[in-house]
PDB file of N, CA and C in Angstrom:
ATOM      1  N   UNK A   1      19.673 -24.595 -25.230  1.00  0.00           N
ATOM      2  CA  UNK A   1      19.633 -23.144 -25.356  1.00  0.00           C
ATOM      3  C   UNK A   1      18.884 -22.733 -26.612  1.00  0.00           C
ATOM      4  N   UNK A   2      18.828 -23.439 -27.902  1.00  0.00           N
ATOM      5  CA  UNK A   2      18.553 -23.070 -29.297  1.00  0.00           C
ATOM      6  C   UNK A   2      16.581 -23.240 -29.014  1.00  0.00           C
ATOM      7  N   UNK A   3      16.485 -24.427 -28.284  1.00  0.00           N
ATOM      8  CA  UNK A   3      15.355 -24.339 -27.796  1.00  0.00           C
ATOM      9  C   UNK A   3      14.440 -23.300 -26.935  1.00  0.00           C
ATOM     10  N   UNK A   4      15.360 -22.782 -25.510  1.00  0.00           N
ATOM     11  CA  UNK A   4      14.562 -22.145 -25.047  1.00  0.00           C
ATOM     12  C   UNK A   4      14.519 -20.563 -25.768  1.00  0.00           C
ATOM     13  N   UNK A   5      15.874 -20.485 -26.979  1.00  0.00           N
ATOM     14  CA  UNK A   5      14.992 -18.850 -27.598  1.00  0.00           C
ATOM     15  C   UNK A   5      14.366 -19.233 -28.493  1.00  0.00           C
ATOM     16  N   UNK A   6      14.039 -20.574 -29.344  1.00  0.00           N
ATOM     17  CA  UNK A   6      12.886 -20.535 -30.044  1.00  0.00           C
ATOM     18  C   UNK A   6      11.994 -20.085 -28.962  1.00  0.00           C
ATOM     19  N   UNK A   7      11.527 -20.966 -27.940  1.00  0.00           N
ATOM     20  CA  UNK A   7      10.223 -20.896 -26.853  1.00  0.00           C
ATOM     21  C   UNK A   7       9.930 -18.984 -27.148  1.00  0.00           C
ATOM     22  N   UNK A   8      10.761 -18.586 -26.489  1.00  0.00           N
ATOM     23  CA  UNK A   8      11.259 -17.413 -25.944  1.00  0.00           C
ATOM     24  C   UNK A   8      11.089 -15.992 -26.798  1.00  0.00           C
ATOM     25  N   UNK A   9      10.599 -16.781 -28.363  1.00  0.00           N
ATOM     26  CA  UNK A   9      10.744 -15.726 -29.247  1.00  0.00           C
ATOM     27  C   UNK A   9       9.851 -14.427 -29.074  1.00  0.00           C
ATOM     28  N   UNK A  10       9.713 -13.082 -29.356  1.00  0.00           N
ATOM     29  CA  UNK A  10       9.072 -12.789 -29.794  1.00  0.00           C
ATOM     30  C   UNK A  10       8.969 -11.756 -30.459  1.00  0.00           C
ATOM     31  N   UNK A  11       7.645 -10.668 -30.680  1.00  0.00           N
ATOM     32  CA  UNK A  11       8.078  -9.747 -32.175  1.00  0.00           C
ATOM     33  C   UNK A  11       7.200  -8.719 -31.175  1.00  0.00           C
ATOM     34  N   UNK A  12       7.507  -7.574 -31.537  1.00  0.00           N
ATOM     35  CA  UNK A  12       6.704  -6.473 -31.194  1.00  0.00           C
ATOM     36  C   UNK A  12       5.865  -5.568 -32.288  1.00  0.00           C
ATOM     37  N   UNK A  13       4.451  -5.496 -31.831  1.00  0.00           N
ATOM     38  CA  UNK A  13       3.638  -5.634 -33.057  1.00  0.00           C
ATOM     39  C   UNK A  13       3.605  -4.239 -33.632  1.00  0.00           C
ATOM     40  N   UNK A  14       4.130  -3.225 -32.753  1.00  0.00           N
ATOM     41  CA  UNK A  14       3.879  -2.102 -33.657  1.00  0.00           C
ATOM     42  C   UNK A  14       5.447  -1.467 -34.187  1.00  0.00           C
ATOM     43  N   UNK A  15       6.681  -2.278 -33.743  1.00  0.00           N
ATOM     44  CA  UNK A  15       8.026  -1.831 -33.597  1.00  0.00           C
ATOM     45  C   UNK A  15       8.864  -2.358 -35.035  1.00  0.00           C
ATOM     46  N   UNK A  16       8.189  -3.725 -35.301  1.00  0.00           N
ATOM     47  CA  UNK A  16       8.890  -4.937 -35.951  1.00  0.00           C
ATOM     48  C   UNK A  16      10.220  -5.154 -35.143  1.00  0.00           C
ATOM     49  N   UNK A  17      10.350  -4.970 -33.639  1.00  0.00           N
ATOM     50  CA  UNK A  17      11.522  -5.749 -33.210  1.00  0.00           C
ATOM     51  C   UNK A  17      11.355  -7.329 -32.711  1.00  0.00           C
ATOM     52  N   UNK A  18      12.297  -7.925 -33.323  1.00  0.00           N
ATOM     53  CA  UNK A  18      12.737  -9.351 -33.376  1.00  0.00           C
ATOM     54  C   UNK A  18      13.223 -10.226 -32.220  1.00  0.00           C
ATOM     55  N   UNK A  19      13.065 -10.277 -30.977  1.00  0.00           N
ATOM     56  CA  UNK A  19      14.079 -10.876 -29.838  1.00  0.00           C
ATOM     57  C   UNK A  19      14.572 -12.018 -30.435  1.00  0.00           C
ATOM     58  N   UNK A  20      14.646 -12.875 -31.566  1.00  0.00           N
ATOM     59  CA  UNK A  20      15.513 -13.786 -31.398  1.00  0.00           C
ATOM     60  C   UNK A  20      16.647 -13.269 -32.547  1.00  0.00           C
ATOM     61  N   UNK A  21      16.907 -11.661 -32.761  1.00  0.00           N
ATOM     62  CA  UNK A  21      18.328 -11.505 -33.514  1.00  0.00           C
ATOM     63  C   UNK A  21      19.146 -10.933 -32.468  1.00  0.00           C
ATOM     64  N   UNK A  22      20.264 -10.315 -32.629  1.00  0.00           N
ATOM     65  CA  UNK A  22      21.025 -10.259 -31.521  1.00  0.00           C
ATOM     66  C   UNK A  22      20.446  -8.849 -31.463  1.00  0.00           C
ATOM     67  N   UNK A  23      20.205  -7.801 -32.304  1.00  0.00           N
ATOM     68  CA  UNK A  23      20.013  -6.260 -32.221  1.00  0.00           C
ATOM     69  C   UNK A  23      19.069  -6.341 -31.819  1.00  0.00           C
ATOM     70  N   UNK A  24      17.695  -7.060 -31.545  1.00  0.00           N
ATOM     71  CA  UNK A  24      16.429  -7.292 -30.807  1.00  0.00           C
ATOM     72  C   UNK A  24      16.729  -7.614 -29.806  1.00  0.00           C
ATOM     73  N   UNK A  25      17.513  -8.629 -29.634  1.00  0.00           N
ATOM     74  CA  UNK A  25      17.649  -8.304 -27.713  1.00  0.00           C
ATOM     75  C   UNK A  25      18.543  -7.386 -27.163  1.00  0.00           C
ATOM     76  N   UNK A  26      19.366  -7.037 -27.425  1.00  0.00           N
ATOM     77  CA  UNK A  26      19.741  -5.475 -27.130  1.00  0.00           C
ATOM     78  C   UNK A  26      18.723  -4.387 -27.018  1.00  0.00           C
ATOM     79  N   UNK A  27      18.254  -4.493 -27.826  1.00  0.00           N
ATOM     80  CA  UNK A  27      17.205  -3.368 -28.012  1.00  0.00           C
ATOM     81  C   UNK A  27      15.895  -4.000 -26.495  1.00  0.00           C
ATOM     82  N   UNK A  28      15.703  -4.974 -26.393  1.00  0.00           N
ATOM     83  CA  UNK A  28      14.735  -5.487 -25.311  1.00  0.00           C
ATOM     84  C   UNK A  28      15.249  -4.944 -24.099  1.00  0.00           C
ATOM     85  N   UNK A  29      16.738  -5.375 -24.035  1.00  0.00           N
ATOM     86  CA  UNK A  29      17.346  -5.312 -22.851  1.00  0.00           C
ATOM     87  C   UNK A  29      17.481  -3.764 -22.057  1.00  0.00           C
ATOM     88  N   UNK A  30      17.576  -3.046 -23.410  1.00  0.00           N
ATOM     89  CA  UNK A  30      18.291  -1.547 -23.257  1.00  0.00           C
ATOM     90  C   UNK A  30      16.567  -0.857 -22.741  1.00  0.00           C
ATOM     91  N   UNK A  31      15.440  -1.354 -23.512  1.00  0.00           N
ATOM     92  CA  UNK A  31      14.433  -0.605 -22.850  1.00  0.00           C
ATOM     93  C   UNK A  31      13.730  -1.171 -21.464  1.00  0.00           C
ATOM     94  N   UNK A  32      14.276  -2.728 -21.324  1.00  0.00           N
ATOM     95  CA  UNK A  32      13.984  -3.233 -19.716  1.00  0.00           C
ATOM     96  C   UNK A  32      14.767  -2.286 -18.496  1.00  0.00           C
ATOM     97  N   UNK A  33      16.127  -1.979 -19.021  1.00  0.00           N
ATOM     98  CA  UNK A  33      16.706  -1.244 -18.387  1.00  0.00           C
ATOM     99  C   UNK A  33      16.453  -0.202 -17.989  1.00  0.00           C
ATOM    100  N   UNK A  34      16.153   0.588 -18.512  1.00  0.00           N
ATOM    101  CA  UNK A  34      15.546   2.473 -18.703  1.00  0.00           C
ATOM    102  C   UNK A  34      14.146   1.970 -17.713  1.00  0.00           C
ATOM    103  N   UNK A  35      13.478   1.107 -18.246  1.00  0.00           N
ATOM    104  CA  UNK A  35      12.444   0.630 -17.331  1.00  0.00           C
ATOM    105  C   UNK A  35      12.218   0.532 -16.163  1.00  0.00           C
ATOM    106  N   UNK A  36      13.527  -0.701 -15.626  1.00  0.00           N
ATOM    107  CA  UNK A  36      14.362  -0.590 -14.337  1.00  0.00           C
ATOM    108  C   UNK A  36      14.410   0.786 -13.774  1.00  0.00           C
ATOM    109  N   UNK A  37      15.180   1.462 -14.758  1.00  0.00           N
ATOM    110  CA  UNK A  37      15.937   2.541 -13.546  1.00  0.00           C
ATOM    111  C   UNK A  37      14.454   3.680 -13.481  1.00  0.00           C
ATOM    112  N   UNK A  38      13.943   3.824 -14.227  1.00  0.00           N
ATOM    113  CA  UNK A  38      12.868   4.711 -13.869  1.00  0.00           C
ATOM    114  C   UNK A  38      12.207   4.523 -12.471  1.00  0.00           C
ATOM    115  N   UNK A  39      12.126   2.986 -12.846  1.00  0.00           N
ATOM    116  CA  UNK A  39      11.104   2.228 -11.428  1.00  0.00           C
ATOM    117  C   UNK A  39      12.076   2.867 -10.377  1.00  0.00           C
ATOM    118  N   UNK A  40      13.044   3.080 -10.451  1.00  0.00           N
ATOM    119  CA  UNK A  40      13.983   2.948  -9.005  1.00  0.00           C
ATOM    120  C   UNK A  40      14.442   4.626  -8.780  1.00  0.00           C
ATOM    121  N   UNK A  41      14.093   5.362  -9.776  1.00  0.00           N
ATOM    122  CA  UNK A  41      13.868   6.688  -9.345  1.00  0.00           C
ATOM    123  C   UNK A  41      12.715   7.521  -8.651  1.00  0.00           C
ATOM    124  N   UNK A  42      11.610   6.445  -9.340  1.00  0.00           N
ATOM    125  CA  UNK A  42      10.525   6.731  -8.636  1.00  0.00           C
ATOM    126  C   UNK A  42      10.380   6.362  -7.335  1.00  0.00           C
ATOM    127  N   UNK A  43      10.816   5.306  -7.066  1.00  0.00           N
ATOM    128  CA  UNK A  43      11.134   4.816  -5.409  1.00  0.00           C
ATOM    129  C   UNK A  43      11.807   6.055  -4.720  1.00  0.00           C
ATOM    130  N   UNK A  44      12.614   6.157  -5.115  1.00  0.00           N
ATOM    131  CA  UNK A  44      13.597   6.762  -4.759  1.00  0.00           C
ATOM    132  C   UNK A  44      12.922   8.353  -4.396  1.00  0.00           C
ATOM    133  N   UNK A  45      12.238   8.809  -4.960  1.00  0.00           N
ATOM    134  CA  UNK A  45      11.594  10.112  -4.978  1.00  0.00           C
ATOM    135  C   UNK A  45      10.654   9.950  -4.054  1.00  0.00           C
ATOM    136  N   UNK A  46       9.997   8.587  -3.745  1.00  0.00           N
ATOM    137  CA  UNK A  46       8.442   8.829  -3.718  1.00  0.00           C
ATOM    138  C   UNK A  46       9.321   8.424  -1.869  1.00  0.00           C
ATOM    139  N   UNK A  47      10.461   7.891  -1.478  1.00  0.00           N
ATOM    140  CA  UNK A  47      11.129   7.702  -0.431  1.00  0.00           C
ATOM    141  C   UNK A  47      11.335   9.442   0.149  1.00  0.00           C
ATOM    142  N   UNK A  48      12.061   9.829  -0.569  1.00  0.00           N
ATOM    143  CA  UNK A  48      12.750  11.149  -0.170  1.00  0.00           C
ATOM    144  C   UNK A  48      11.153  11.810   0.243  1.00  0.00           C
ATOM    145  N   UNK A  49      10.193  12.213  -0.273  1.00  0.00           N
ATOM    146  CA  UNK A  49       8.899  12.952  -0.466  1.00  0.00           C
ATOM    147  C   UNK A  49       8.272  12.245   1.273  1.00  0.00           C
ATOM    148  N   UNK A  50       8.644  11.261   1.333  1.00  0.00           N
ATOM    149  CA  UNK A  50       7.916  10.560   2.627  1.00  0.00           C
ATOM    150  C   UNK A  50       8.843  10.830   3.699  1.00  0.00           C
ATOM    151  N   UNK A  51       9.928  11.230   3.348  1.00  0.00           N
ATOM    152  CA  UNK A  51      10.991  11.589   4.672  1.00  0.00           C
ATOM    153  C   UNK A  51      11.080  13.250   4.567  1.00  0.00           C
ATOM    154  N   UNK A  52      10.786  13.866   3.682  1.00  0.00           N
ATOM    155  CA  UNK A  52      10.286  15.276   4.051  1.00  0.00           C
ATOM    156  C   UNK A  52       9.295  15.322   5.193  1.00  0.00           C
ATOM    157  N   UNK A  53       7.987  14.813   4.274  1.00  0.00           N
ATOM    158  CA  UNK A  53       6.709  14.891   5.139  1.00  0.00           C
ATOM    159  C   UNK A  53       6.933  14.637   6.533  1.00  0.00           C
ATOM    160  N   UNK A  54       7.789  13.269   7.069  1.00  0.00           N
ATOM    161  CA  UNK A  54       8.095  13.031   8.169  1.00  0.00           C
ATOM    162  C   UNK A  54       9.059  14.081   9.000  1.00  0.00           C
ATOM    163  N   UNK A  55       9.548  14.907   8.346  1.00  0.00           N
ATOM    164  CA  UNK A  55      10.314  16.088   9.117  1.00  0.00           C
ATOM    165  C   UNK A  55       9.465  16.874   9.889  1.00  0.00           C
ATOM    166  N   UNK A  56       8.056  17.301   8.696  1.00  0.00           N
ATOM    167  CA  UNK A  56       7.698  18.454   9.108  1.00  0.00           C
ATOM    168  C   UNK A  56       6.040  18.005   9.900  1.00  0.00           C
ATOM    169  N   UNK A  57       6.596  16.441  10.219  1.00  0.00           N
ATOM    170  CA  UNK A  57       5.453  16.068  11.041  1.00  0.00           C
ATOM    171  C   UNK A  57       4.254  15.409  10.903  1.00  0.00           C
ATOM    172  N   UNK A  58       4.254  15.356   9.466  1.00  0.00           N
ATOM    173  CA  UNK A  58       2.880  14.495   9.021  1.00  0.00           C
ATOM    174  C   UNK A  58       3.014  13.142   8.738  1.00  0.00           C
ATOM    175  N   UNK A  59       1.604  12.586   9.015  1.00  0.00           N
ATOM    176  CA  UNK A  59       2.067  11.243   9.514  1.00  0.00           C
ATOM    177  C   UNK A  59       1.144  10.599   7.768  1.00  0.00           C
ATOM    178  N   UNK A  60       1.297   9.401   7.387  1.00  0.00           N
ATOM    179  CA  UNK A  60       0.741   8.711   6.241  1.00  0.00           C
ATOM    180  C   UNK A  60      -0.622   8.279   7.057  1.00  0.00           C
ATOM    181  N   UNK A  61      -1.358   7.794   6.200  1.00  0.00           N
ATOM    182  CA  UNK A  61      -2.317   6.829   6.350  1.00  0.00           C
ATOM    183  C   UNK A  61      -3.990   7.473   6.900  1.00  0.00           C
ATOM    184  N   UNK A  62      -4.985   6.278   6.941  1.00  0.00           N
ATOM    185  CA  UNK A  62      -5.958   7.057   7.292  1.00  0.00           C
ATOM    186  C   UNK A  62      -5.949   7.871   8.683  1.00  0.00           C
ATOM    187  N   UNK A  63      -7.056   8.505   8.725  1.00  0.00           N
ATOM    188  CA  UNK A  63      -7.252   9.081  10.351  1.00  0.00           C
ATOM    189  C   UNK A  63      -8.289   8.534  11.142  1.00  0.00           C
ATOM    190  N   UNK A  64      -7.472   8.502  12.587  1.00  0.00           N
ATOM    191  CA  UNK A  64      -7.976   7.397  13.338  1.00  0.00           C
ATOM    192  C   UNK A  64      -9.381   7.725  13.514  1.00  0.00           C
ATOM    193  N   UNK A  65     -10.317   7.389  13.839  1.00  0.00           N
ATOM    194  CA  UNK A  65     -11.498   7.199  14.176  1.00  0.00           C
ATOM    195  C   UNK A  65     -11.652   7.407  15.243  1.00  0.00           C
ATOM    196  N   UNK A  66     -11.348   6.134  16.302  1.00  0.00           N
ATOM    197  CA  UNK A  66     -11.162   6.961  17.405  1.00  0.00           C
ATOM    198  C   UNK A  66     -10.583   7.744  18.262  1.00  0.00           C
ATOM    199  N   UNK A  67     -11.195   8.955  18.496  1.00  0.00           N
ATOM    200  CA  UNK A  67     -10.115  10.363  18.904  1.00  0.00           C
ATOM    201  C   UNK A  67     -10.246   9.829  20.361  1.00  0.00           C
ATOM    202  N   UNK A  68      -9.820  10.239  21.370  1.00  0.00           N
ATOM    203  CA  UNK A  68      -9.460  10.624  22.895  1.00  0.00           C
ATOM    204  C   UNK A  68     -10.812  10.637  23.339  1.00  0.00           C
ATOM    205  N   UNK A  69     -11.045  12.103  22.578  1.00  0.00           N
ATOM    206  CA  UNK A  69     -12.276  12.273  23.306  1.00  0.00           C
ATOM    207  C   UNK A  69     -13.535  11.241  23.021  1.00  0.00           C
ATOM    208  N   UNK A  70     -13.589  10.866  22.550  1.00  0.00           N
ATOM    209  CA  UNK A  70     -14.419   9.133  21.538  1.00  0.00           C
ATOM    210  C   UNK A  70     -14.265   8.173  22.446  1.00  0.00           C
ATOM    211  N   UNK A  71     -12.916   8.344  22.990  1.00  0.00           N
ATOM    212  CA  UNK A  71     -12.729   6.581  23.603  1.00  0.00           C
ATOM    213  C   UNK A  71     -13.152   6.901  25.420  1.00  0.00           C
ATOM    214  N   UNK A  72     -13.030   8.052  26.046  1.00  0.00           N
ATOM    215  CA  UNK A  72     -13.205   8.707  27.244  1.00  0.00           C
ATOM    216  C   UNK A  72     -14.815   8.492  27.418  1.00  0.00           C
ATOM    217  N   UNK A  73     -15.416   9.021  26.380  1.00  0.00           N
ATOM    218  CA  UNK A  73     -17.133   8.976  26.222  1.00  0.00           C
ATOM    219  C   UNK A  73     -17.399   7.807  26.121  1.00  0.00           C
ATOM    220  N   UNK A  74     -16.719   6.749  25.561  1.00  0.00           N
ATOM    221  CA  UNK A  74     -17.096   5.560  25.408  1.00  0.00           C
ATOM    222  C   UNK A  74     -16.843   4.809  26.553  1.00  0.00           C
ATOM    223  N   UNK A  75     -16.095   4.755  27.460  1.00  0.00           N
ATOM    224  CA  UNK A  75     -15.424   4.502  28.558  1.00  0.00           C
ATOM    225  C   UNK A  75     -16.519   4.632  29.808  1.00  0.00           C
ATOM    226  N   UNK A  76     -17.348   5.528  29.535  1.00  0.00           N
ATOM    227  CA  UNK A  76     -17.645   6.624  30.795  1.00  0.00           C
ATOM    228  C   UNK A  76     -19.548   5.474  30.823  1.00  0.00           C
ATOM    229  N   UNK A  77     -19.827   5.487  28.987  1.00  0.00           N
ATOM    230  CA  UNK A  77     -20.793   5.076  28.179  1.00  0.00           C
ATOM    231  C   UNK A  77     -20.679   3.814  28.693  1.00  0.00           C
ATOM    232  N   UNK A  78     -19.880   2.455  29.002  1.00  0.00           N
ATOM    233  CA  UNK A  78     -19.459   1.407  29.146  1.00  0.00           C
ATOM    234  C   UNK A  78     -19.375   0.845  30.722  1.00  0.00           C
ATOM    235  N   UNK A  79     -19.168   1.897  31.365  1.00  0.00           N
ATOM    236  CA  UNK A  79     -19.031   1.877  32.794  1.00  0.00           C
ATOM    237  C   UNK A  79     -20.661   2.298  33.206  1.00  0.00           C
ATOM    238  N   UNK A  80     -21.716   3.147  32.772  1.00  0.00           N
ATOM    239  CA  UNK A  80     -22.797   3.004  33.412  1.00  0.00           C
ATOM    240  C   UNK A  80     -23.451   2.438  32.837  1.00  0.00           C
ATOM    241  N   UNK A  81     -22.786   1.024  32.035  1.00  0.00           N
ATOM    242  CA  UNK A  81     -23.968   0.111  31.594  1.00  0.00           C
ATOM    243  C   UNK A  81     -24.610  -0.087  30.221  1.00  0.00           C
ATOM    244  N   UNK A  82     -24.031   1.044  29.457  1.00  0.00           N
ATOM    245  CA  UNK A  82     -24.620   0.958  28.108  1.00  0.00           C
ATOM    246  C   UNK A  82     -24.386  -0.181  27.288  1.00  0.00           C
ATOM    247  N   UNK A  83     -25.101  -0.592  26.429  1.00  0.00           N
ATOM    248  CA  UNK A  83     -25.052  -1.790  25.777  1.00  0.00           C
ATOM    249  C   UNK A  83     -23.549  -1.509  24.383  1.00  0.00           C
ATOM    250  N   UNK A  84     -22.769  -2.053  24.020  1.00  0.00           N
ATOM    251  CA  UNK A  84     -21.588  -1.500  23.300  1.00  0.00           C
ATOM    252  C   UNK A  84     -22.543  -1.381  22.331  1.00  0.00           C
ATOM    253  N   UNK A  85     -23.174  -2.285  21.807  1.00  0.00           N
ATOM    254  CA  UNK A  85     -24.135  -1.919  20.233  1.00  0.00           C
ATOM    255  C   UNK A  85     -24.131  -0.515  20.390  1.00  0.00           C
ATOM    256  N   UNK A  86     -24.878   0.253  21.052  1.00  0.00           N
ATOM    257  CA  UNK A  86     -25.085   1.083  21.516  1.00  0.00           C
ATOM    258  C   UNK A  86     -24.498   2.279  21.481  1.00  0.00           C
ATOM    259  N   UNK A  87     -22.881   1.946  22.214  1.00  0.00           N
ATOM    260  CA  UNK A  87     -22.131   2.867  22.222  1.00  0.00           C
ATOM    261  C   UNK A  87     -21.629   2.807  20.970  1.00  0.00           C
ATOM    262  N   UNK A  88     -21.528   1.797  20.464  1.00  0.00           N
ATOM    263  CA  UNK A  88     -20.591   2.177  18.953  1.00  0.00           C
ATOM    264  C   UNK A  88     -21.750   3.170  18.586  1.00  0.00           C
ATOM    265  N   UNK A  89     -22.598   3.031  18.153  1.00  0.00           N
ATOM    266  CA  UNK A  89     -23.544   3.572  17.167  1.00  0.00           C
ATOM    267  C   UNK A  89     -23.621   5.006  17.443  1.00  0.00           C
ATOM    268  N   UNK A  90     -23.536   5.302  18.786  1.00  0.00           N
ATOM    269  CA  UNK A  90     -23.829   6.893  19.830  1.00  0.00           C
ATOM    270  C   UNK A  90     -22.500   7.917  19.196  1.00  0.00           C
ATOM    271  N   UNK A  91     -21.181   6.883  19.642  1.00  0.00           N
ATOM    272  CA  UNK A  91     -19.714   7.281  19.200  1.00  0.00           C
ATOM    273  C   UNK A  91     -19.533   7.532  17.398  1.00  0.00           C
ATOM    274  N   UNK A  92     -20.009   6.945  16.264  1.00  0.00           N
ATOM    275  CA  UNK A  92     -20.104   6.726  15.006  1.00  0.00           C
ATOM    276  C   UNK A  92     -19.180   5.448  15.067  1.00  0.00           C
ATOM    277  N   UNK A  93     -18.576   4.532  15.254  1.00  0.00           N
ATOM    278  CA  UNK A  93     -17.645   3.178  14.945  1.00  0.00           C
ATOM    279  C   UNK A  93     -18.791   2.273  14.844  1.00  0.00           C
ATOM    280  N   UNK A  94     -18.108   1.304  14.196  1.00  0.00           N
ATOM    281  CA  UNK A  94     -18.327  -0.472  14.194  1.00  0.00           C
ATOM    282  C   UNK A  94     -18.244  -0.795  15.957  1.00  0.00           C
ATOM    283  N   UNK A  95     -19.322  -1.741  16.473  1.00  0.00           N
ATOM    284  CA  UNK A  95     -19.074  -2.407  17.518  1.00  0.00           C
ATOM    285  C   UNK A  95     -17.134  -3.386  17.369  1.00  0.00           C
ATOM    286  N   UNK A  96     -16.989  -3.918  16.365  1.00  0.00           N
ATOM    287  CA  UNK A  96     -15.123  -4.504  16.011  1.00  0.00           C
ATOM    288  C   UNK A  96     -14.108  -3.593  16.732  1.00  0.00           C
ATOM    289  N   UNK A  97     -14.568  -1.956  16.026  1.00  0.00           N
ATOM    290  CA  UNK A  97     -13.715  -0.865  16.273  1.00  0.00           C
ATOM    291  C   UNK A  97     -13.617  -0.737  17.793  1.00  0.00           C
ATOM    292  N   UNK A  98     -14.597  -0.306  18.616  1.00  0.00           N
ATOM    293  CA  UNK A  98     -15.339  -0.318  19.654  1.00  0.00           C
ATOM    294  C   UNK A  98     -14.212  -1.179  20.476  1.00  0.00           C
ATOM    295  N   UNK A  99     -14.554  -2.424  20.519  1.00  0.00           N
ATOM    296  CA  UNK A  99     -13.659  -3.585  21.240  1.00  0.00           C
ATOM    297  C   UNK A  99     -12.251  -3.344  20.847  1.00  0.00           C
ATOM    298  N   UNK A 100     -11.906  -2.914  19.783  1.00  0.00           N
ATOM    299  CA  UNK A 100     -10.172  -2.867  19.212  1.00  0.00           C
ATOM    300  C   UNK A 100      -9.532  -1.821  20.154  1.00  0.00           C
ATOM    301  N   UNK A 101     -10.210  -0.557  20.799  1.00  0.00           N
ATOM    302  CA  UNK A 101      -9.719   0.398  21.254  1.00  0.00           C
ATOM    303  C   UNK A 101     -10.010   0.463  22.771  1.00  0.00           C
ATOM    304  N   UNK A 102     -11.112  -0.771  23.048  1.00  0.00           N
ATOM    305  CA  UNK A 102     -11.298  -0.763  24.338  1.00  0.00           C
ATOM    306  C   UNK A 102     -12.072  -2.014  24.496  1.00  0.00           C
ATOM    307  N   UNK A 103     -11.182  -3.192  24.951  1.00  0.00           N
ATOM    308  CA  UNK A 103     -11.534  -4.761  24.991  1.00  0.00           C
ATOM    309  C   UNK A 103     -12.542  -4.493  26.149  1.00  0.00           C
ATOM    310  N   UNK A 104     -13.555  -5.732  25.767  1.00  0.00           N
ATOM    311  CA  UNK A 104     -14.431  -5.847  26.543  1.00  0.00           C
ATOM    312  C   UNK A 104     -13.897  -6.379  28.058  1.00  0.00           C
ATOM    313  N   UNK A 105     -12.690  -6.975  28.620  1.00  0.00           N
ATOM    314  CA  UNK A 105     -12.180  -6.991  29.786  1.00  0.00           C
ATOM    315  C   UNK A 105     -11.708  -5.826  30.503  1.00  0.00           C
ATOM    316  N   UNK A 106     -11.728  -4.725  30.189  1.00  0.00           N
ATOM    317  CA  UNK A 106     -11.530  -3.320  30.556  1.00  0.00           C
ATOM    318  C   UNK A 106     -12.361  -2.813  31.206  1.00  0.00           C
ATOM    319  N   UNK A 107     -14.129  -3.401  31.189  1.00  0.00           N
ATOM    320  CA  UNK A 107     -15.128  -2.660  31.835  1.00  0.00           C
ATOM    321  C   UNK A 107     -15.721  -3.659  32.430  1.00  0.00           C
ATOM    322  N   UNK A 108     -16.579  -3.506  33.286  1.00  0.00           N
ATOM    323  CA  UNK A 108     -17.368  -4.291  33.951  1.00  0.00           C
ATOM    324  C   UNK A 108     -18.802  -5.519  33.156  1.00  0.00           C
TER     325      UNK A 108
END
């Protein structure tokens, strides 16, 4: 034990607090703590703030790319033959996107 708080020591450079006296680690402990609980109020807030939003209907995250009407045109685009390169580029997506929302076993 005498070993690992030598290891363990240390000083804070603008405070002069000591962790290896006993009032230095108190003092470490007491501002890890406050530390802690901040972190866990902020959770806690940033939780509540995301279950509002979810009341009144709004959803997180980006917005989808492809809309309805995107994947219908693309569909329609795919069925008389268009090359997907093609359609992605016509639609604005990545050919990736393209296939993610409508696998190439879906069309002819």
């Amino acid at each position: 034990m005498v070993l690992l708080r030598n290891y363990n020591r240390g000083w804070s450079l603008t405070d002069s607090i000591d962790t290896a006296t006993p009032a230095g680690r108190f003092f470490f402990h007491v501002m890890a703590s406050l530390a802690q609980m901040e972190r866990e109020l902020t959770m806690e807030r940033t939780r509540a703030g995301l279950e509002v939003a979810r009341q009144l209907g709004r959803k997180g995250g980006r917005k989808r790319q492809m809309t309805d009407s995107k994947i219908e045109s693309a569909k329609k685009l795919l069925a008389d033959g268009v090359p997907p390169r093609d359609v992605a580029k016509n639609i604005g997506v990545s050919v990736p996107t393209l296939y993610r929302w409508i696998p190439a076993s879906s069309y002819p």
